Coordinates of C-alpha atoms in Angstrom, one line a residue:
M1 CA 128.6 63.7 160.0
S2 CA 132.0 61.8 159.5
A3 CA 130.2 59.5 162.7
V4 CA 128.0 57.8 160.2
P5 CA 130.0 56.4 157.7
A6 CA 132.6 55.3 160.5
A7 CA 129.7 53.8 161.9
L8 CA 128.5 51.8 158.9
A9 CA 131.9 50.8 158.2
T10 CA 132.3 49.3 161.7
A11 CA 128.8 47.7 161.1
F12 CA 129.7 46.0 158.0
G13 CA 132.8 44.6 159.6
Q14 CA 130.4 43.0 162.3
L15 CA 129.0 41.0 159.8
A16 CA 130.8 38.2 160.2
D17 CA 129.9 38.0 164.4
R18 CA 128.0 34.8 165.0
R19 CA 125.3 36.8 166.9
V20 CA 124.7 39.0 164.1
L21 CA 124.7 36.5 161.7
A22 CA 122.1 34.6 163.8
V23 CA 119.8 37.9 163.4
L24 CA 120.6 38.4 159.8
A25 CA 119.5 34.8 159.3
K26 CA 116.3 35.0 161.3
S27 CA 115.2 38.5 160.2
M28 CA 115.9 37.4 156.7
G29 CA 114.1 34.2 156.8
V30 CA 111.1 35.8 158.4
T31 CA 110.7 38.6 156.0
L32 CA 111.3 36.5 152.8
A33 CA 108.5 33.8 154.7
L34 CA 106.2 36.7 155.1
F35 CA 106.5 38.0 151.3
A36 CA 106.0 34.2 150.1
L37 CA 102.9 34.2 152.4
L38 CA 101.9 37.0 150.7
G39 CA 102.3 35.7 147.0
A40 CA 100.4 32.3 147.8
G41 CA 97.9 34.6 149.3
L42 CA 97.6 36.8 146.2
Y43 CA 97.6 33.7 144.0
A44 CA 94.8 32.0 145.9
V45 CA 92.9 35.5 145.5
L46 CA 93.4 35.8 141.6
A47 CA 92.7 32.1 141.0
E48 CA 89.6 32.4 142.5
A49 CA 88.6 35.4 140.9
G50 CA 89.8 33.6 137.5
E51 CA 87.6 31.0 138.2
R52 CA 84.4 33.3 138.4
V53 CA 85.0 35.0 135.4
G54 CA 86.3 31.6 133.2
V55 CA 89.8 32.8 133.1
N56 CA 92.5 30.1 133.2
A57 CA 94.3 29.8 136.6
G58 CA 97.8 30.0 135.0
W59 CA 97.0 33.8 134.3
A60 CA 96.8 33.9 138.3
G61 CA 100.1 32.7 138.6
V62 CA 101.9 34.9 136.3
L63 CA 100.1 37.9 137.9
A64 CA 101.0 36.8 141.4
V65 CA 104.6 36.2 140.1
L66 CA 104.5 40.0 138.6
L67 CA 102.9 41.9 141.4
V68 CA 104.9 40.3 144.4
P69 CA 108.3 41.9 143.2
V70 CA 106.3 45.2 143.2
A71 CA 104.6 44.6 146.5
M72 CA 108.5 44.0 147.9
W73 CA 109.8 47.2 146.5
L74 CA 106.9 49.1 147.7
L75 CA 106.6 47.3 151.3
F76 CA 110.0 46.1 152.0
R77 CA 111.3 48.7 154.0
V78 CA 108.0 48.4 156.5
V79 CA 108.1 44.7 156.8
A80 CA 111.7 44.8 157.2
L81 CA 112.1 47.1 159.8
A82 CA 108.8 45.3 161.7
V83 CA 110.4 41.9 161.9
L84 CA 113.9 43.4 162.8
Q85 CA 112.1 45.0 165.8
F86 CA 111.6 41.7 167.4
F87 CA 115.3 41.0 167.1
A88 CA 117.0 44.4 167.7
D89 CA 118.0 43.8 171.2
E90 CA 120.2 40.6 170.0
V91 CA 121.8 43.4 167.7
V92 CA 122.5 46.0 170.0
A93 CA 123.7 43.4 172.6
A94 CA 126.1 42.0 170.4
V95 CA 127.5 45.5 169.0
E96 CA 127.6 46.4 173.2
A97 CA 129.4 43.6 174.2
K98 CA 132.4 43.7 171.6
H99 CA 132.7 47.8 171.3
Y100 CA 131.2 49.0 174.8
P101 CA 131.6 46.5 177.3
V102 CA 131.4 49.1 180.2
L103 CA 128.0 50.2 178.7
A104 CA 126.6 46.7 177.9
A105 CA 127.1 46.1 181.8
Q106 CA 124.9 48.9 182.1
A107 CA 122.6 48.3 179.8
R108 CA 118.7 47.4 180.8
P109 CA 116.9 44.8 178.4
L110 CA 113.4 46.0 177.4
P111 CA 110.5 44.2 179.2
F112 CA 108.7 42.1 176.6
R113 CA 105.7 44.0 177.0
R114 CA 107.5 47.6 176.3
D115 CA 109.3 46.1 173.5
L116 CA 106.2 45.1 171.8
A117 CA 104.4 48.1 172.4
N118 CA 107.5 50.3 170.8
S119 CA 107.5 47.9 167.9
L120 CA 104.0 48.3 167.2
R121 CA 104.4 51.8 167.6
G122 CA 107.1 51.9 164.9
I123 CA 105.1 49.9 162.7
M124 CA 102.4 52.1 163.0
R125 CA 104.3 55.1 162.1
A126 CA 106.4 53.6 159.2
L127 CA 102.7 52.9 157.6
G128 CA 101.1 56.2 158.6
Y129 CA 104.1 58.2 157.1
N130 CA 104.3 56.4 154.2
L131 CA 100.4 56.6 153.6
L132 CA 100.9 60.5 154.2
A133 CA 103.4 60.6 151.6
L134 CA 101.5 59.1 148.9
P135 CA 99.6 61.9 147.6
L136 CA 102.6 64.0 147.4
A137 CA 104.3 61.4 145.6
G138 CA 101.2 60.9 143.2
V139 CA 101.6 64.3 142.2
L140 CA 105.3 64.2 141.2
A141 CA 104.4 61.2 139.2
F142 CA 105.3 63.0 136.1
T143 CA 108.7 63.9 137.0
A144 CA 109.7 60.0 137.2
I145 CA 112.1 60.4 140.4
G146 CA 109.7 62.6 142.5
P147 CA 108.0 59.8 144.1
A148 CA 111.4 57.7 144.9
L149 CA 112.7 61.2 146.4
V150 CA 109.8 61.6 148.6
F151 CA 110.0 58.2 149.9
L152 CA 113.5 58.4 150.7
A153 CA 113.3 61.5 152.6
V154 CA 110.3 59.7 154.7
N155 CA 111.9 57.1 155.2
A156 CA 115.3 58.2 155.9
V157 CA 113.5 60.4 159.0
L158 CA 111.7 57.2 160.1
L159 CA 114.7 55.0 160.1
G160 CA 117.0 57.5 161.6
R161 CA 114.7 57.5 164.5
E162 CA 113.9 53.6 164.6
L163 CA 117.5 52.4 164.3
T164 CA 118.9 54.5 167.0
D165 CA 116.1 53.9 169.6
M166 CA 116.7 50.6 169.4
A167 CA 120.0 51.2 171.4
W168 CA 118.8 54.4 173.5
L169 CA 116.0 52.8 175.0
R170 CA 118.2 50.3 176.5
H171 CA 120.0 53.0 178.3
H172 CA 117.2 55.1 179.3
T173 CA 114.7 54.6 182.3
S174 CA 111.9 56.1 180.3
G175 CA 109.8 55.2 177.3
G176 CA 108.0 57.2 174.6
G177 CA 108.6 60.5 173.5
A178 CA 110.9 61.8 176.3
A179 CA 113.3 58.7 175.2
Q180 CA 113.5 59.7 171.8
S181 CA 113.6 63.6 172.3
A182 CA 116.6 62.7 174.9
N183 CA 118.5 60.6 172.1
P184 CA 121.9 61.5 172.0
A185 CA 122.5 60.7 168.3
P186 CA 122.2 64.7 166.8
R187 CA 119.3 64.6 164.4
A188 CA 121.6 65.1 161.1
E189 CA 123.5 61.9 161.9
R190 CA 120.2 60.1 162.5
L191 CA 118.6 61.7 158.9
L192 CA 122.0 60.5 157.0
L193 CA 122.1 57.0 158.6
G194 CA 118.0 56.9 158.1
A195 CA 118.9 57.9 154.2
A196 CA 122.1 55.7 154.0
I197 CA 119.8 52.5 154.9
A198 CA 117.1 53.8 152.9
G199 CA 118.9 53.8 150.1
L200 CA 120.5 50.5 150.3
M201 CA 116.9 48.9 151.2
L202 CA 116.7 49.9 147.2
V203 CA 119.3 47.7 145.9
P204 CA 118.5 43.9 145.4
L205 CA 120.1 41.6 147.6
A206 CA 121.8 44.2 149.5
N207 CA 118.2 45.2 151.0
L208 CA 118.1 41.8 153.1
L209 CA 121.4 43.4 155.0
A210 CA 120.5 46.9 155.4
P211 CA 118.0 46.2 158.5
V212 CA 120.5 44.5 160.4
V213 CA 123.4 46.8 159.4
G214 CA 121.4 49.8 160.1
A215 CA 120.5 48.7 163.9
A216 CA 124.6 48.1 164.2
A217 CA 125.6 51.5 162.9
G218 CA 122.6 53.1 165.3
T219 CA 124.0 51.6 168.0
H220 CA 127.3 53.1 167.4
L221 CA 126.0 56.5 167.1
V222 CA 124.1 56.2 170.2
L223 CA 126.6 54.4 172.1
R224 CA 129.8 56.4 171.3
R225 CA 128.0 59.3 172.3
L226 CA 127.2 58.1 175.7
D227 CA 130.7 56.6 176.2
R228 CA 132.2 60.0 175.4
K229 CA 129.6 61.4 178.1
G230 CA 130.9 58.7 180.7
Q231 CA 134.8 59.9 179.8
E232 CA 134.2 63.7 181.0
P233 CA 135.2 64.5 184.1

């Protein structure tokens, strides 16, 4: 289990890497742009609805300003992970090049079609699992902290899988469930990594760094195991 804190510390230490910074800038820019579009669309819908019932359009702006942060809190994990999926190879390659040069030479970048398919499956899993968790979160709403714990647990499982698969699929010949089941990072480590990143995503500003840090840390968990196997006689 100590591998997870070490992987996170090393991932944070590489944030100054130009290749990682480039991915961070792109993923943050796209994520924030998507929420800005959401805000603009929400304002347009509310303004139109307000005109029909004779309400001043200024209230639409106020409501949009209030609702967008709520939407960001609820949807940020799904949106940020979906955006990162399209830049994940760059993060993984940067970690491989700096820390695992031998494995970097053996890596096989995913073809665009397979990369897109994996990304879409990840997005659908995130949406599906979070939607399935909604009834239980609703039942626990009276506890105040219950819904947060439910979504933390669900997203810990999801993120632990997605953040390690990003690296593992570059070193695995087949895709799909076989690749995930053979993932060399132990389930306990994946769960702990997922919980740490899901928790980080709840912290304002830090949540913008969380997906990239998680992808880098997940790469360390996978490649350290592969590196050890390669050194075994």
